[in-house]
PDB file of C-alpha atoms in Angstrom:
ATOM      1  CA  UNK B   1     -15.904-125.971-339.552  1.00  0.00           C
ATOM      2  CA  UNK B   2     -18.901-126.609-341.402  1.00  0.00           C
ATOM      3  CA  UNK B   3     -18.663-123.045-342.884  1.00  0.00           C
ATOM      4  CA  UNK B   4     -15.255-123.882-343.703  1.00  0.00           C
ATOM      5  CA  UNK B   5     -15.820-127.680-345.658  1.00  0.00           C
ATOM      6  CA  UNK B   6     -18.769-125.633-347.663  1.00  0.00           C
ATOM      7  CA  UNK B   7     -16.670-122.955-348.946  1.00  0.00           C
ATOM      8  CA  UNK B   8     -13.889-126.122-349.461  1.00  0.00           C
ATOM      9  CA  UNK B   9     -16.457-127.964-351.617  1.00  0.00           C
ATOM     10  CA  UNK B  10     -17.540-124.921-353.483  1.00  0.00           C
ATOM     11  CA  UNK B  11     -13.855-124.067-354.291  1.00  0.00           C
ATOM     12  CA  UNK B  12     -12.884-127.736-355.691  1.00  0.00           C
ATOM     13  CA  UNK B  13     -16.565-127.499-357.845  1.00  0.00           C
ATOM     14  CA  UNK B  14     -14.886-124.671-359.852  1.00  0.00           C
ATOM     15  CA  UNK B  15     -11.380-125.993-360.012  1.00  0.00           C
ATOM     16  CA  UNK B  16     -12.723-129.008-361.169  1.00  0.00           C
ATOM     17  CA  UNK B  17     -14.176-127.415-363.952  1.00  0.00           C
ATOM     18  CA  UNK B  18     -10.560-127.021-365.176  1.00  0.00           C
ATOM     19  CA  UNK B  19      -9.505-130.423-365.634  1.00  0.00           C
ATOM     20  CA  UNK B  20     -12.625-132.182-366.795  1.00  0.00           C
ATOM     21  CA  UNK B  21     -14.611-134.578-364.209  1.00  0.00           C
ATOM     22  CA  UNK B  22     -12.291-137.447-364.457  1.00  0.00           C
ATOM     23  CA  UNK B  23     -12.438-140.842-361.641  1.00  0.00           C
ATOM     24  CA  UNK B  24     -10.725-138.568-359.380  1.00  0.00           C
ATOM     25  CA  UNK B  25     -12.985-135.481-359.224  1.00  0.00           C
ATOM     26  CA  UNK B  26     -15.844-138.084-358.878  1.00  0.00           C
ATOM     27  CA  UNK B  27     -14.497-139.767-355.885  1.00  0.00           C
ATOM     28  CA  UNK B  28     -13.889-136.837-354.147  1.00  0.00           C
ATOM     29  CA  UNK B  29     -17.258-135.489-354.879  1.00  0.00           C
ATOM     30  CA  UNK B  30     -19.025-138.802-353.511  1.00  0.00           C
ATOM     31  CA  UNK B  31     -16.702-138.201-350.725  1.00  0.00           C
ATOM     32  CA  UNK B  32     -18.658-134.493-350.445  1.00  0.00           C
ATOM     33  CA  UNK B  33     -22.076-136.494-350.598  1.00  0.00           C
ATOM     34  CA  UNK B  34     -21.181-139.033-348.566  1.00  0.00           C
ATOM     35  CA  UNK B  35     -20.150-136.098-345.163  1.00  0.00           C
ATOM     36  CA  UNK B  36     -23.292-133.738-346.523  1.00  0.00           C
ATOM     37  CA  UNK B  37     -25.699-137.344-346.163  1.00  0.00           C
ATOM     38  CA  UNK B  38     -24.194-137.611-342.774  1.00  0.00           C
ATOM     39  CA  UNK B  39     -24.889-134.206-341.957  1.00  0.00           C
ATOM     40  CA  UNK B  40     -28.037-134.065-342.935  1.00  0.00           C
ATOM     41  CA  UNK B  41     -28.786-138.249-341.031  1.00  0.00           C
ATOM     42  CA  UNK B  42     -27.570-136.451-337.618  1.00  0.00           C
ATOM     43  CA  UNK B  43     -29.845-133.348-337.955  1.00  0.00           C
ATOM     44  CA  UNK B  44     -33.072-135.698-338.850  1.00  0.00           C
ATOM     45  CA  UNK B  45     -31.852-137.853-336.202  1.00  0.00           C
ATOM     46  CA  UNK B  46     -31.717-135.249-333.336  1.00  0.00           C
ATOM     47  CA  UNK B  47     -34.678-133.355-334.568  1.00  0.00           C
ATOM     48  CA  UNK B  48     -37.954-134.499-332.382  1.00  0.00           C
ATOM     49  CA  UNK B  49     -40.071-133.877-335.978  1.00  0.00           C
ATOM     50  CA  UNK B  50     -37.915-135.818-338.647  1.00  0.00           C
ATOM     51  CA  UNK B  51     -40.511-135.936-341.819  1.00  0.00           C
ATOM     52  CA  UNK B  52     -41.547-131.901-341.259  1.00  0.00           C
ATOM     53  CA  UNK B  53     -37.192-131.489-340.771  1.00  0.00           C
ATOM     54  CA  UNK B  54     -37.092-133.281-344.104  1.00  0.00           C
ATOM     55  CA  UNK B  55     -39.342-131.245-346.054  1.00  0.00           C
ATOM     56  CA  UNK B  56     -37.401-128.173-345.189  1.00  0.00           C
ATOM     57  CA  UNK B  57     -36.951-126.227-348.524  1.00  0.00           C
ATOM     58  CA  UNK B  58     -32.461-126.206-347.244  1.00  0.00           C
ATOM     59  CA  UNK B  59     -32.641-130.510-346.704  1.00  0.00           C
ATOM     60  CA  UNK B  60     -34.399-130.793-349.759  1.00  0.00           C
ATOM     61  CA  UNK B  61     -31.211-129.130-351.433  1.00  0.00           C
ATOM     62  CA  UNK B  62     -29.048-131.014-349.712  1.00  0.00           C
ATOM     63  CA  UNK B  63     -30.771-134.112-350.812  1.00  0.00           C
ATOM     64  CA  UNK B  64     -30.676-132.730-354.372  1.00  0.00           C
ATOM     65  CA  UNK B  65     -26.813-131.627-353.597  1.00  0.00           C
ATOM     66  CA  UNK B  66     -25.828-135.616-352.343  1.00  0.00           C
ATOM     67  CA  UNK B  67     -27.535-137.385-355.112  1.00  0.00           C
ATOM     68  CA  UNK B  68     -25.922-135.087-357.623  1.00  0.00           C
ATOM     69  CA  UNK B  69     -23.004-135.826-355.773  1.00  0.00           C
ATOM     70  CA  UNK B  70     -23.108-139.971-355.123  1.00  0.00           C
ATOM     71  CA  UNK B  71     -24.709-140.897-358.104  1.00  0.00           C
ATOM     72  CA  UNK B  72     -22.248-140.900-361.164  1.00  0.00           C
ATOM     73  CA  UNK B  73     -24.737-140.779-363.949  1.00  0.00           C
ATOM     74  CA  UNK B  74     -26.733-138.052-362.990  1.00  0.00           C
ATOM     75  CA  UNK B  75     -23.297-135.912-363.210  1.00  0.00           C
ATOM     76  CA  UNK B  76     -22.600-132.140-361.963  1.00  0.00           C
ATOM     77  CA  UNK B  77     -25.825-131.470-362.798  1.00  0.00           C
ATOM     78  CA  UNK B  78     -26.673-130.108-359.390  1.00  0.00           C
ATOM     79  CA  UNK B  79     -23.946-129.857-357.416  1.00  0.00           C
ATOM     80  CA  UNK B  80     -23.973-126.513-357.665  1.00  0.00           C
ATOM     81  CA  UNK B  81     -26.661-125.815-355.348  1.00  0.00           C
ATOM     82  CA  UNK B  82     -23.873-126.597-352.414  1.00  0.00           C
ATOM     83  CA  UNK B  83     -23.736-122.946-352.270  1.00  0.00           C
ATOM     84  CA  UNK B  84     -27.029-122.614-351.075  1.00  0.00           C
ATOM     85  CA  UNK B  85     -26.063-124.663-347.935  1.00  0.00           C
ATOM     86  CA  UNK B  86     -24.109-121.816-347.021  1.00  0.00           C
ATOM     87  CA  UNK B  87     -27.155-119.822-346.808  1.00  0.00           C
ATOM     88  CA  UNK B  88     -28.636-122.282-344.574  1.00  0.00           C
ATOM     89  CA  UNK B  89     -25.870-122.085-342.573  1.00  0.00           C
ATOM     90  CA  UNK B  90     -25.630-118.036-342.198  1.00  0.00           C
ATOM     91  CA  UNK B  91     -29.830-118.030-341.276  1.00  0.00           C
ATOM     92  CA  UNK B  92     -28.982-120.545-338.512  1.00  0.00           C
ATOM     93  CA  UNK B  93     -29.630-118.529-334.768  1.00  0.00           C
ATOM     94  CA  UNK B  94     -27.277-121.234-333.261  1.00  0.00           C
ATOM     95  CA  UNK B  95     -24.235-120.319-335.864  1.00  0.00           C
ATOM     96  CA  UNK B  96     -25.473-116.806-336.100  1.00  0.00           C
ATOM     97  CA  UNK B  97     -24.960-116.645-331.815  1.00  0.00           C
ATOM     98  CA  UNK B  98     -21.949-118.764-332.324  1.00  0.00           C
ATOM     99  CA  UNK B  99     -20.342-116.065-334.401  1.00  0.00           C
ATOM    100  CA  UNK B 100     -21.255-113.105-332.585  1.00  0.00           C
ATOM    101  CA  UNK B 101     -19.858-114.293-329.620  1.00  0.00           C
ATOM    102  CA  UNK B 102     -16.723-115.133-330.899  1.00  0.00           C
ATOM    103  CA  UNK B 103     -15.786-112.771-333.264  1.00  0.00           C
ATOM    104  CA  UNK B 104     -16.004-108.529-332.667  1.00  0.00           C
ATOM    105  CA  UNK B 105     -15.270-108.279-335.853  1.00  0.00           C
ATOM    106  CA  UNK B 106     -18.862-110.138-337.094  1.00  0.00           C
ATOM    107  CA  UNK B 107     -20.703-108.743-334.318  1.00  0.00           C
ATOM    108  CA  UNK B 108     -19.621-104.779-335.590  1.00  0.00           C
ATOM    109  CA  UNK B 109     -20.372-105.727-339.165  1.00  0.00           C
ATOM    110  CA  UNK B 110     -22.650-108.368-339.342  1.00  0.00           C
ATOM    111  CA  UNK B 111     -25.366-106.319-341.499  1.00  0.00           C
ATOM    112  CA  UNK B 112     -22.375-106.173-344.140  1.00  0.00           C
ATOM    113  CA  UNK B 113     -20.389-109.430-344.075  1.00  0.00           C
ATOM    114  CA  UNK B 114     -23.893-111.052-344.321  1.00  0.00           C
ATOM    115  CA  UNK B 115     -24.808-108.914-347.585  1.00  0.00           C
ATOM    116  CA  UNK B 116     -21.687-109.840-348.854  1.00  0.00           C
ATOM    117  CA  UNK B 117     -22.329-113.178-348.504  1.00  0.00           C
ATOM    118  CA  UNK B 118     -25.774-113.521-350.149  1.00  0.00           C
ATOM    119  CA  UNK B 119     -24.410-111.513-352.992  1.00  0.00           C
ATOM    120  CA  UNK B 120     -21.190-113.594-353.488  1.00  0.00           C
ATOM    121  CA  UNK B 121     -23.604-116.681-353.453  1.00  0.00           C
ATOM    122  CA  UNK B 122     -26.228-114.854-355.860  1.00  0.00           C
ATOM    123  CA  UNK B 123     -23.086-114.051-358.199  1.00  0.00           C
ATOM    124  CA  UNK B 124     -22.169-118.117-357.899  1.00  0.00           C
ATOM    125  CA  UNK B 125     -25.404-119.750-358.186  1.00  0.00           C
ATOM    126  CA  UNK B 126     -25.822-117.502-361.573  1.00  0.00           C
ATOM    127  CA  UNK B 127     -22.817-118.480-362.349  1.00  0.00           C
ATOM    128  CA  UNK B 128     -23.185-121.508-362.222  1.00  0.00           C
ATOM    129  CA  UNK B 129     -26.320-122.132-363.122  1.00  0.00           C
ATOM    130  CA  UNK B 130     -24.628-120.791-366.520  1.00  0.00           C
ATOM    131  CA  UNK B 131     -22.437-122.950-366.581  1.00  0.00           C
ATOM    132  CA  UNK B 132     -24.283-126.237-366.057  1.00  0.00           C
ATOM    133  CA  UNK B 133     -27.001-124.978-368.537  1.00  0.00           C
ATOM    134  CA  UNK B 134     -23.943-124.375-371.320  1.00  0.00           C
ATOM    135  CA  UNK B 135     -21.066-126.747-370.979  1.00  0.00           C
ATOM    136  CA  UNK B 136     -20.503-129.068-373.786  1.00  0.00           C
ATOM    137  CA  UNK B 137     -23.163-126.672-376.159  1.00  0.00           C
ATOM    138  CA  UNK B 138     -21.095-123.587-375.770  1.00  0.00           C
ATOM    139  CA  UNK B 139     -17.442-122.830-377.014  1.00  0.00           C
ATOM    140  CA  UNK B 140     -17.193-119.844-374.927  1.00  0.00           C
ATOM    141  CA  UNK B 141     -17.893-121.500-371.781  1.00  0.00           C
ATOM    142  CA  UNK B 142     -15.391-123.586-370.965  1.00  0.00           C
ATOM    143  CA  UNK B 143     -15.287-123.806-367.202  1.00  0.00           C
ATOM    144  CA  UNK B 144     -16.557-121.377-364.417  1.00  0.00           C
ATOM    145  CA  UNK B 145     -14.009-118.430-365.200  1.00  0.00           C
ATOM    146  CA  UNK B 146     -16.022-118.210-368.578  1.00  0.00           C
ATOM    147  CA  UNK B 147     -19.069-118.656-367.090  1.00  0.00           C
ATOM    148  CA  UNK B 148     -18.491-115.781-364.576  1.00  0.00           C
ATOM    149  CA  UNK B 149     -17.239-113.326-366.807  1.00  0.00           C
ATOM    150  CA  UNK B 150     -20.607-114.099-369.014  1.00  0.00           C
ATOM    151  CA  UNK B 151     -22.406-113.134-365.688  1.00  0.00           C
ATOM    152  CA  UNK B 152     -20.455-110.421-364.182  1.00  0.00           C
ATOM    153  CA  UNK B 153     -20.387-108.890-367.711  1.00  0.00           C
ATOM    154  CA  UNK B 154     -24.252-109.364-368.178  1.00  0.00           C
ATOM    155  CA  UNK B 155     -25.220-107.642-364.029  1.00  0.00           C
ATOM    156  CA  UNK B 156     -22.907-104.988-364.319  1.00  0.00           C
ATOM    157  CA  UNK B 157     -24.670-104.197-367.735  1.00  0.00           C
ATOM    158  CA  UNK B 158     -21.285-104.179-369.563  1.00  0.00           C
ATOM    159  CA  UNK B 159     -22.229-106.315-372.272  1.00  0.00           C
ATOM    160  CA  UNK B 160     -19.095-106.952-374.330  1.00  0.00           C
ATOM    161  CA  UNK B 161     -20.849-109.254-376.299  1.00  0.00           C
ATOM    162  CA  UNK B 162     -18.231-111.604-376.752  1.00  0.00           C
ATOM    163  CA  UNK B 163     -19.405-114.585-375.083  1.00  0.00           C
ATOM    164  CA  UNK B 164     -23.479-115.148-375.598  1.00  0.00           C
ATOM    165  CA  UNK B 165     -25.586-117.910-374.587  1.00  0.00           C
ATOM    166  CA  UNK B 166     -26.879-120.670-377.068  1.00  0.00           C
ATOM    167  CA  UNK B 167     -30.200-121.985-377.695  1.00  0.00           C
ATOM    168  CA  UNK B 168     -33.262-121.098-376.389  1.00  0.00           C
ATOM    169  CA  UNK B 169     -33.094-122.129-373.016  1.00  0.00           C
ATOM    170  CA  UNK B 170     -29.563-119.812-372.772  1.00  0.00           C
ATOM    171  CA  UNK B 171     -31.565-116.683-374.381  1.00  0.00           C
ATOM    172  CA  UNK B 172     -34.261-117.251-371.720  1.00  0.00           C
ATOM    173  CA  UNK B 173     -31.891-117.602-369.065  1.00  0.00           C
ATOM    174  CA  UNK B 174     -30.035-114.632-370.122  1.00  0.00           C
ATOM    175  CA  UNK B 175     -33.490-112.395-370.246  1.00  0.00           C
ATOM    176  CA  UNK B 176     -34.090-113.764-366.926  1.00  0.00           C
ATOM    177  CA  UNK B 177     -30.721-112.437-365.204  1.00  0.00           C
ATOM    178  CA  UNK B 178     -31.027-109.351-367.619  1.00  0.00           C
ATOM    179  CA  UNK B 179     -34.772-108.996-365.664  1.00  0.00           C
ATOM    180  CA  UNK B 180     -34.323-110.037-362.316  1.00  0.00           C
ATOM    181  CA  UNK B 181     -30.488-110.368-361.304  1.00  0.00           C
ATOM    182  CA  UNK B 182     -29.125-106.976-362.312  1.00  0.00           C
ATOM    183  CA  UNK B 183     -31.636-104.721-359.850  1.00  0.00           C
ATOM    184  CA  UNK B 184     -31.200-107.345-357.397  1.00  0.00           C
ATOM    185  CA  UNK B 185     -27.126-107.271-358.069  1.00  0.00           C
ATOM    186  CA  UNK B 186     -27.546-103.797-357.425  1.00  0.00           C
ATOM    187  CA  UNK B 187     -29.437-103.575-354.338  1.00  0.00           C
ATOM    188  CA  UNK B 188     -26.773-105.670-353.008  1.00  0.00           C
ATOM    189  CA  UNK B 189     -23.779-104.172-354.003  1.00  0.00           C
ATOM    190  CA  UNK B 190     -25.526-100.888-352.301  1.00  0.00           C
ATOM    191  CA  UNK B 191     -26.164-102.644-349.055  1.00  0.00           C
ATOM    192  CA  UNK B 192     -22.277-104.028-348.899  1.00  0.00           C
ATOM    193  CA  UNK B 193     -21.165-100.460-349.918  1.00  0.00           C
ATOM    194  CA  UNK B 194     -23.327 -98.511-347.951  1.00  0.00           C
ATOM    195  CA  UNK B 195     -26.080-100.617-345.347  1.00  0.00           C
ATOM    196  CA  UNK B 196     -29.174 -99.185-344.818  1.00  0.00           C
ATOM    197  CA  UNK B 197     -29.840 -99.909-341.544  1.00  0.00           C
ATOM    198  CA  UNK B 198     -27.548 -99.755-338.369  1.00  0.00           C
ATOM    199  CA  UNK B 199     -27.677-101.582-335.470  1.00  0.00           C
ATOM    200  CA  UNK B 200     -28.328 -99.297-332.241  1.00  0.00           C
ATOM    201  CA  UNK B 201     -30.476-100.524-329.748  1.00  0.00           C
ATOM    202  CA  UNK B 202     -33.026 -97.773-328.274  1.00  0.00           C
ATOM    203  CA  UNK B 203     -32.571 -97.540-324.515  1.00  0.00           C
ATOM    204  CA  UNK B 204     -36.535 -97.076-324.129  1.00  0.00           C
ATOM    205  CA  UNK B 205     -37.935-100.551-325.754  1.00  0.00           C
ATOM    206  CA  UNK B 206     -35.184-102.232-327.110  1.00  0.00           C
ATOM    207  CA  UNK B 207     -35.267-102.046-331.301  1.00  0.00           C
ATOM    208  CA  UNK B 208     -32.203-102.365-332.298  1.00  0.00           C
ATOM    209  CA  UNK B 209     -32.421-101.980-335.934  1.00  0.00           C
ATOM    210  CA  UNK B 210     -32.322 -98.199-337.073  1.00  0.00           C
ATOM    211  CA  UNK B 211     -32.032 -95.955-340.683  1.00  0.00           C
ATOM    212  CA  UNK B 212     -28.886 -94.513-340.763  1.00  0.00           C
ATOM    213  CA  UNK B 213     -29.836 -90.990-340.742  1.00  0.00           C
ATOM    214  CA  UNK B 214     -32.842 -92.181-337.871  1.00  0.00           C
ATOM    215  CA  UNK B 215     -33.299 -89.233-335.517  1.00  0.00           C
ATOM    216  CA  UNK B 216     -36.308 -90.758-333.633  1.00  0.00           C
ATOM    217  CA  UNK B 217     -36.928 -94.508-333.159  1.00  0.00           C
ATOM    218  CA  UNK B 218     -39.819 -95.729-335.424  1.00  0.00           C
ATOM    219  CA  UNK B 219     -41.269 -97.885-332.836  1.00  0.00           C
ATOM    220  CA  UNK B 220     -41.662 -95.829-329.745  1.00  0.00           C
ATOM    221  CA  UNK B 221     -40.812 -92.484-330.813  1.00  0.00           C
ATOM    222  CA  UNK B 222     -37.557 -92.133-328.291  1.00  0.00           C
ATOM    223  CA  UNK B 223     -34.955 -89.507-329.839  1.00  0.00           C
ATOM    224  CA  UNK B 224     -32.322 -91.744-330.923  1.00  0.00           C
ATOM    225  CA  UNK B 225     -28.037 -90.284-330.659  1.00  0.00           C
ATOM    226  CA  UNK B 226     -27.270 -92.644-333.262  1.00  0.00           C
ATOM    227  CA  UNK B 227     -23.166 -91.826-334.454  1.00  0.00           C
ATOM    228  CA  UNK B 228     -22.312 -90.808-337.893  1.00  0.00           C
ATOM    229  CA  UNK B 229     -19.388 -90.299-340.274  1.00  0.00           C
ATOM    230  CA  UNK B 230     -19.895 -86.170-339.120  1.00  0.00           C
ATOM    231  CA  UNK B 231     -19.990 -86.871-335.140  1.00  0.00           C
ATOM    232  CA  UNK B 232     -17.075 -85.933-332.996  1.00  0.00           C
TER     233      UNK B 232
END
């Protein structure tokens, strides 16, 4: 459920963008703040440390994310960073256990529905942190469909050149994704298309996190029988 209401607020951020961030769009977003600030009350609340919970680096966000939220004036400036409550969510061991135990399908691809994950959220956040940085300054981004082509175009190293950041803060964010986000777009992409590492617990002490093409197990040495795509 909670999983569910995050990708439900992340959806209605980007439709939003659509029809401007009229009285409507504002309610429902202070509705948003108002369930993430009661989220966030019952986990202070039950946790036996509340300051040290505070000052996690995922409850500052989701302070950031409610005020952004509640407060009118300080706009959409960053309510984008609900995404990263998602990734707060998918590094919690409860939800983590939760979905292994449910679902065979998680627990027989969780290496890849998890890479997936961080790199859908790596696309949005760049997204739109685009967006935010450029709307109202920018004819060519116009909402987050703009926004995303700028970005998909700029990690994929297309580079139409048709849509282009303005002013000097866009030119340093685009040398910044041009930098950092297309290896790291990469690396994901390769771990969604093809993971790295297996899962294949060694029956001598237990690791259960292998290479692929592992014949031995790095930690004790135990001659592994991991399967293949060329086993029978």
């Amino acid at each position: 459920m909670l999983l569910a209401f995050d990708l439900t607020t992340i959806v209605f951020l980007i439709a939003s963008s659509f029809s401007g961030y009229g009285p409507y769009v504002k309610l429902v977003d202070a509705l948003f703040g108002v369930i993430i600030l009661a989220d966030l009350v019952a986990r202070l609340w039950l946790s036996k440390r509340p300051l040290r919970e505070m000052l996690r680096f995922f409850n500052v966000i989701d302070v950031l994310v409610v005020i952004s939220l509640i407060m009118p004036l300080t706009g959409e400036g960053l309510a984008f960073m609900r995404v990263v409550r998602m990734l707060r969510l998918l590094q919690s061991h409860q939800i983590l256990k939760q979905l292994r135990r449910d679902f065979q399908f998680f627990r027989d691809r969780e290496g890849t529905i998890k890479a997936a994950i961080n790199l859908t959220c790596f696309i949005f956040f760049t997204t739109a942190l685009v967006f935010e940085t450029q709307y109202g300054i920018n004819s060519g981004i116009r909402n987050y469909v703009d926004a995303a082509y700028f970005t998909i175009a700029t990690l994929t190293t297309t580079g139409f050149g048709d849509v282009t950041l303005v002013g000097p803060f866009g030119k340093v964010l685009s040398i910044a994704i041009m930098i950092f986000g297309v290896p790291l777009f990469l690396r994901l992409v390769q771990v969604v298309l093809r993971p790295a590492k297996v899962d294949y617990t060694c029956t001598h002490c237990g690791f259960s996190r292998h290479d692929r093409d592992a014949v031995h197990c790095k930690a004790c040495g135990n001659l592994l029988a991991i399967k293949d795509e060329g086993s029978d």
